[in-house]
Coordinates of N, CA and C in Angstrom, one line a residue:
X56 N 0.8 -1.2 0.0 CA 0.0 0.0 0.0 C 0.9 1.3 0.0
X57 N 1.6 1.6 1.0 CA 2.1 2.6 0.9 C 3.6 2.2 0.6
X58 N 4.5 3.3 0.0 CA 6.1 3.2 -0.4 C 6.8 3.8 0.7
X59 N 7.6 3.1 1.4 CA 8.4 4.1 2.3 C 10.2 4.0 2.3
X60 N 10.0 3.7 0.8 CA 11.2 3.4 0.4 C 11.5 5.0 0.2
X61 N 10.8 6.2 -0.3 CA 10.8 7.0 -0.7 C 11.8 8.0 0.8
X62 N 11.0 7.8 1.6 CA 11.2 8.0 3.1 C 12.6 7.8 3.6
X63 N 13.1 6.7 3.1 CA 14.9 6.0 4.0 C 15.6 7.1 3.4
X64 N 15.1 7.2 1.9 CA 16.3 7.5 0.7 C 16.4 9.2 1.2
X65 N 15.1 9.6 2.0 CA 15.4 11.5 1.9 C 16.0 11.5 3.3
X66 N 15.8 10.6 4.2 CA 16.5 10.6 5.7 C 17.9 10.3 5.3
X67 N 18.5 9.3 4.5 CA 19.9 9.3 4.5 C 20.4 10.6 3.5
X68 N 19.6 11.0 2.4 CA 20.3 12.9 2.3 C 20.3 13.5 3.4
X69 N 19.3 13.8 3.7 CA 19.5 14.7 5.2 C 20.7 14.6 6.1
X70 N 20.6 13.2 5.8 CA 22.0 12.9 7.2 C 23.2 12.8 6.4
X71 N 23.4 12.7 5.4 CA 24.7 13.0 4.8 C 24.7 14.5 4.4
X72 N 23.6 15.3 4.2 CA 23.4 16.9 4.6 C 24.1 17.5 5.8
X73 N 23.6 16.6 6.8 CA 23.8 17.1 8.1 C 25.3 17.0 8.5
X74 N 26.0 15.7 8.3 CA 27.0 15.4 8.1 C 28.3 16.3 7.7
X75 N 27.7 16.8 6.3 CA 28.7 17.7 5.6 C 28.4 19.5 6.4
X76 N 27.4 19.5 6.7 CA 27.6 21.1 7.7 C 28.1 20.9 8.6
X77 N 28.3 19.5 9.5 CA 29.0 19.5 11.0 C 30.4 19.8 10.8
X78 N 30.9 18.9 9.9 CA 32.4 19.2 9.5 C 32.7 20.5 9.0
X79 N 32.0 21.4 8.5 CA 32.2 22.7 8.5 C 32.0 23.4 9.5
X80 N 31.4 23.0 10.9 CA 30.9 23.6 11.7 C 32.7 23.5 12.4
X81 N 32.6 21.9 12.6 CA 34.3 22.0 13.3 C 34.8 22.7 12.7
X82 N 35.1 22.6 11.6 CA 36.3 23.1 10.6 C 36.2 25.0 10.8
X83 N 35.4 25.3 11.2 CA 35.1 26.9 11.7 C 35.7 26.9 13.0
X84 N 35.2 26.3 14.3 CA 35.6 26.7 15.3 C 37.4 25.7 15.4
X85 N 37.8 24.5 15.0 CA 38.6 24.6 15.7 C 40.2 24.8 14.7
X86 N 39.7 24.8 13.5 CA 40.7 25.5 12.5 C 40.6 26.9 12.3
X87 N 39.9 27.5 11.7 CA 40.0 28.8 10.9 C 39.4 29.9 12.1
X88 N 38.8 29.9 13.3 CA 38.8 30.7 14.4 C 39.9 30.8 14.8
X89 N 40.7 29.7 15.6 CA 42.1 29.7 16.0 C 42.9 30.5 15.5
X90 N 43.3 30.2 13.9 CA 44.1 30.8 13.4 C 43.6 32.4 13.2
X91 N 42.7 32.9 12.8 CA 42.2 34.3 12.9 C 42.5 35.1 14.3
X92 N 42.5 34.2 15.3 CA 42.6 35.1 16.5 C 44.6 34.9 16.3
X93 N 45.2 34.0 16.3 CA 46.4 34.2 16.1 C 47.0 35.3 15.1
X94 N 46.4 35.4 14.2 CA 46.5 36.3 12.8 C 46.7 37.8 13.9
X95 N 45.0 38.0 14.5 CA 45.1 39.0 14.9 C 46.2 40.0 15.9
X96 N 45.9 38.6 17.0 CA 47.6 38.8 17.9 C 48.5 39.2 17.5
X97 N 49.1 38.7 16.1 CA 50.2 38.9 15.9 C 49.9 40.6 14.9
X98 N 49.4 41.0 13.9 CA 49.4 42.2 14.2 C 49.1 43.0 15.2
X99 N 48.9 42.9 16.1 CA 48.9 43.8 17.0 C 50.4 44.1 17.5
X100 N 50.7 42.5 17.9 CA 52.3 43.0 18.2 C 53.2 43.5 17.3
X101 N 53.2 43.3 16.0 CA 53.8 44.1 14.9 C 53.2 46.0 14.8
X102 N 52.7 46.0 15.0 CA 51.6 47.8 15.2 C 51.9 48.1 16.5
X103 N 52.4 47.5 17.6 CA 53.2 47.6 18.9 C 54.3 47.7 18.8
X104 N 54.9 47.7 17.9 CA 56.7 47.6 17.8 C 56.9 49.2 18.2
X105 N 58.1 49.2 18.9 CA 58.7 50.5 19.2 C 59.9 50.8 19.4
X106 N 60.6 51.4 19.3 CA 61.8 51.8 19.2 C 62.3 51.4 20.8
X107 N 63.7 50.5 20.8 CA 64.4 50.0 22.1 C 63.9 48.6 22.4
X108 N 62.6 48.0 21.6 CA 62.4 46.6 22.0 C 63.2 45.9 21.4
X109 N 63.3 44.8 22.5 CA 64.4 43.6 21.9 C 63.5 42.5 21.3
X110 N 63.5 42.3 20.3 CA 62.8 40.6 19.4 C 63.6 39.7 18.6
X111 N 63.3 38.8 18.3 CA 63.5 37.6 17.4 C 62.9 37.4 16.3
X112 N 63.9 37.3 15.4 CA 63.1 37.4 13.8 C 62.1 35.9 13.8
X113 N 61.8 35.8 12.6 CA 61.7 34.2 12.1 C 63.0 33.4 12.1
X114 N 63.9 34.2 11.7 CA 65.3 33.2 11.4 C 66.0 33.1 12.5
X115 N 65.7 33.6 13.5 CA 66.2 33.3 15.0 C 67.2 34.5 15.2
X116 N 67.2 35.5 14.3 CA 68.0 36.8 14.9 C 67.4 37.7 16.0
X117 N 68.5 38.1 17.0 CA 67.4 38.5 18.3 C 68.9 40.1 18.4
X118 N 67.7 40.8 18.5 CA 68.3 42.3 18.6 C 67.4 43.3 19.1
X119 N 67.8 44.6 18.6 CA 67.0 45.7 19.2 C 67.0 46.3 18.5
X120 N 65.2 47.1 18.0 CA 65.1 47.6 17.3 C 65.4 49.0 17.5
X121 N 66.4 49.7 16.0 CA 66.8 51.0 16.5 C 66.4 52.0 15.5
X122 N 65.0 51.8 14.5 CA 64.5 52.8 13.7 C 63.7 51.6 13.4
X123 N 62.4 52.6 12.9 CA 61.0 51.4 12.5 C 60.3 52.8 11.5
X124 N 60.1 52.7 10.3 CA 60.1 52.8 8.6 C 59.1 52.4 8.1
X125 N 57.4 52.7 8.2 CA 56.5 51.9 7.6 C 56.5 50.7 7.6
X126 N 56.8 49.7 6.9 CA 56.4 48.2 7.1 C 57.7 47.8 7.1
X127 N 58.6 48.4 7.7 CA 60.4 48.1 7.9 C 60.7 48.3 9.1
X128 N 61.8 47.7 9.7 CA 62.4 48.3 11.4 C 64.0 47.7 10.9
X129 N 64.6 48.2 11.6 CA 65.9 48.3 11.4 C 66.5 47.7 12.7
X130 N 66.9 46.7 12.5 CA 67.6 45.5 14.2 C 69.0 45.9 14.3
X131 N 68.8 46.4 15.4 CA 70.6 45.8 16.2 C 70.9 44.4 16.7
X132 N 72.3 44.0 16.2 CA 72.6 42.7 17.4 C 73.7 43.0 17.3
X133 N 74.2 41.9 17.7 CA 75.7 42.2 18.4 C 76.5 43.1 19.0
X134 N 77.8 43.4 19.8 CA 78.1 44.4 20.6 C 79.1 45.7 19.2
X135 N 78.9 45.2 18.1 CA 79.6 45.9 17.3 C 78.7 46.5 16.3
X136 N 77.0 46.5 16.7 CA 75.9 46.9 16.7 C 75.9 46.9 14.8
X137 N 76.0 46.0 14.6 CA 75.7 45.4 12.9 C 74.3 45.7 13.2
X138 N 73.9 46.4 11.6 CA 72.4 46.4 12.1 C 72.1 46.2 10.5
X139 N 70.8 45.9 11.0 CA 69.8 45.0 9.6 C 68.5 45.2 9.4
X140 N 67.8 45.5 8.2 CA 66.6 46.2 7.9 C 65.8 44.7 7.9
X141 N 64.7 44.6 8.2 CA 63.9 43.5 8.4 C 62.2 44.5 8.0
X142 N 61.5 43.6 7.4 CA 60.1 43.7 7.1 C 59.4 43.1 8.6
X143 N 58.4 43.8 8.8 CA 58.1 43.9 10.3 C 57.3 42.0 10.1
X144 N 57.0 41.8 8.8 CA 56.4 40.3 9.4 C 57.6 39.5 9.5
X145 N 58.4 39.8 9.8 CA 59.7 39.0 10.1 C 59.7 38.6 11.5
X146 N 59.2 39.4 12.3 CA 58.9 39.2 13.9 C 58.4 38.0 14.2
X147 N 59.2 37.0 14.8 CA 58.2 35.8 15.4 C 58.0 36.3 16.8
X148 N 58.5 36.9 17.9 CA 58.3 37.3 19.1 C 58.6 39.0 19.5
X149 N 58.1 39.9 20.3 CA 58.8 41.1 21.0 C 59.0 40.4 22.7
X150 N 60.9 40.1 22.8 CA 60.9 39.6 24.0 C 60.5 40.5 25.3
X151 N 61.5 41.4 24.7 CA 61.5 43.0 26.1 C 61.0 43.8 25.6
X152 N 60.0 44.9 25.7 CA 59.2 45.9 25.4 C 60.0 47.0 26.0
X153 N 60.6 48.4 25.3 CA 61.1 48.9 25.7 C 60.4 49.6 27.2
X154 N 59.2 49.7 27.0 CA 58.4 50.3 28.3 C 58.2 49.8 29.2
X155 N 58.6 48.3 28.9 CA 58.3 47.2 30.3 C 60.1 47.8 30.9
X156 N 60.6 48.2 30.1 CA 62.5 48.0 30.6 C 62.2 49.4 31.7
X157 N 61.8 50.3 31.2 CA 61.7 51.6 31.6 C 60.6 51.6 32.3
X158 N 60.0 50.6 32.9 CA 59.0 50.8 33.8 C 59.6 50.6 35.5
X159 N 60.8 49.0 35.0 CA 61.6 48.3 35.9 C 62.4 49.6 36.3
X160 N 63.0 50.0 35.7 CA 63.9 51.3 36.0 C 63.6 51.9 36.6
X161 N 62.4 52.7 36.6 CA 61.4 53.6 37.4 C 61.0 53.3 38.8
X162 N 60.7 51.8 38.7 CA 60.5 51.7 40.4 C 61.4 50.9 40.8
X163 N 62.9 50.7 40.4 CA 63.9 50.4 40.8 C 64.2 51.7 41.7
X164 N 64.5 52.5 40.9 CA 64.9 54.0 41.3 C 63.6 54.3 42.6
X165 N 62.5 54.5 42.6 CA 61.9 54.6 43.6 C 62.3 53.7 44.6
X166 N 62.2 52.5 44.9 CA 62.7 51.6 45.6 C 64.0 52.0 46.7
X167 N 64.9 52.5 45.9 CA 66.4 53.2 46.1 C 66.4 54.2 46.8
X168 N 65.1 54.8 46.6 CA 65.1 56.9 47.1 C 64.3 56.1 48.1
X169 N 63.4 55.5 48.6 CA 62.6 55.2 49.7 C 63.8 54.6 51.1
X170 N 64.3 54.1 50.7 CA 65.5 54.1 52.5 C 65.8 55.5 52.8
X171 N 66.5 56.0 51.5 CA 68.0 57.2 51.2 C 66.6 58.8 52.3
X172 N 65.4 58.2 51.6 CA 64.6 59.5 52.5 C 64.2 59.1 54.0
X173 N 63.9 58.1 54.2 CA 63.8 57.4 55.4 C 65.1 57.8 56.3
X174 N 66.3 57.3 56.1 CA 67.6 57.8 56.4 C 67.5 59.6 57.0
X175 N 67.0 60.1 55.9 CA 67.5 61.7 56.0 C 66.2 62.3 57.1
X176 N 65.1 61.8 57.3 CA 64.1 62.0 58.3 C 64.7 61.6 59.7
X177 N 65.4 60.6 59.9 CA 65.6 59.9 61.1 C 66.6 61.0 61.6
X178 N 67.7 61.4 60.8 CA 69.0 62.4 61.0 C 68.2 63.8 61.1

């Protein structure tokens, strides 16, 4: 009387439908999200570069940057201060930020004046 052969055959499209959106559903969150938010990180740190930070290229050159040029920065290394123009996506890391260096400095120095005033109150 009735065909329900018709019925199996549209349930297994559906589910091989369904099938093929899941793997794009992974394939969104745990490939191509990931990498986007990495993408983004990493320009930011490149748009953060500043004059006195210390980084590491891709090729494992690690210096300090001593002039930064539109989409160029110019690295120091060594103590005979050889320096080298690099395209800023060269950056695999910024180890020392010059402001983190000069932050240390700052309340080192406070640190230091805090006895030295202490001292001069007591006397």
């Amino acid at each position: 009387m009735f065909n329900f052969g018709f019925l199996l055959a549209t349930s297994g499209s559906l589910l091989s439908i369904g099938m093929i959106v899941l793997l794009f559903v992974f394939l969104y969150f745990f490939m191509i999200r990931p990498q986007k938010k990495q993408e983004k990180k990493d320009a930011e740190m490149r748009d953060g570069l500043e004059v006195g930070d210390e980084v590491t290229t891709i090729g494992g050159i690690i210096g300090k940057v001593v002039s930064i040029k539109g989409e160029t920065f110019v690295l120091e290394t060594t103590k005979d201060k050889t320096k080298i123009r690099f395209l800023k996506g060269a950056i695999r890391t910024v180890d020392v930020k010059a402001a983190d260096v000069a932050a240390q400095i700052m309340e080192a120095n406070k640190e230091a004046e805090e006895p030295a005033e202490e001292e001069a109150k007591k006397q």
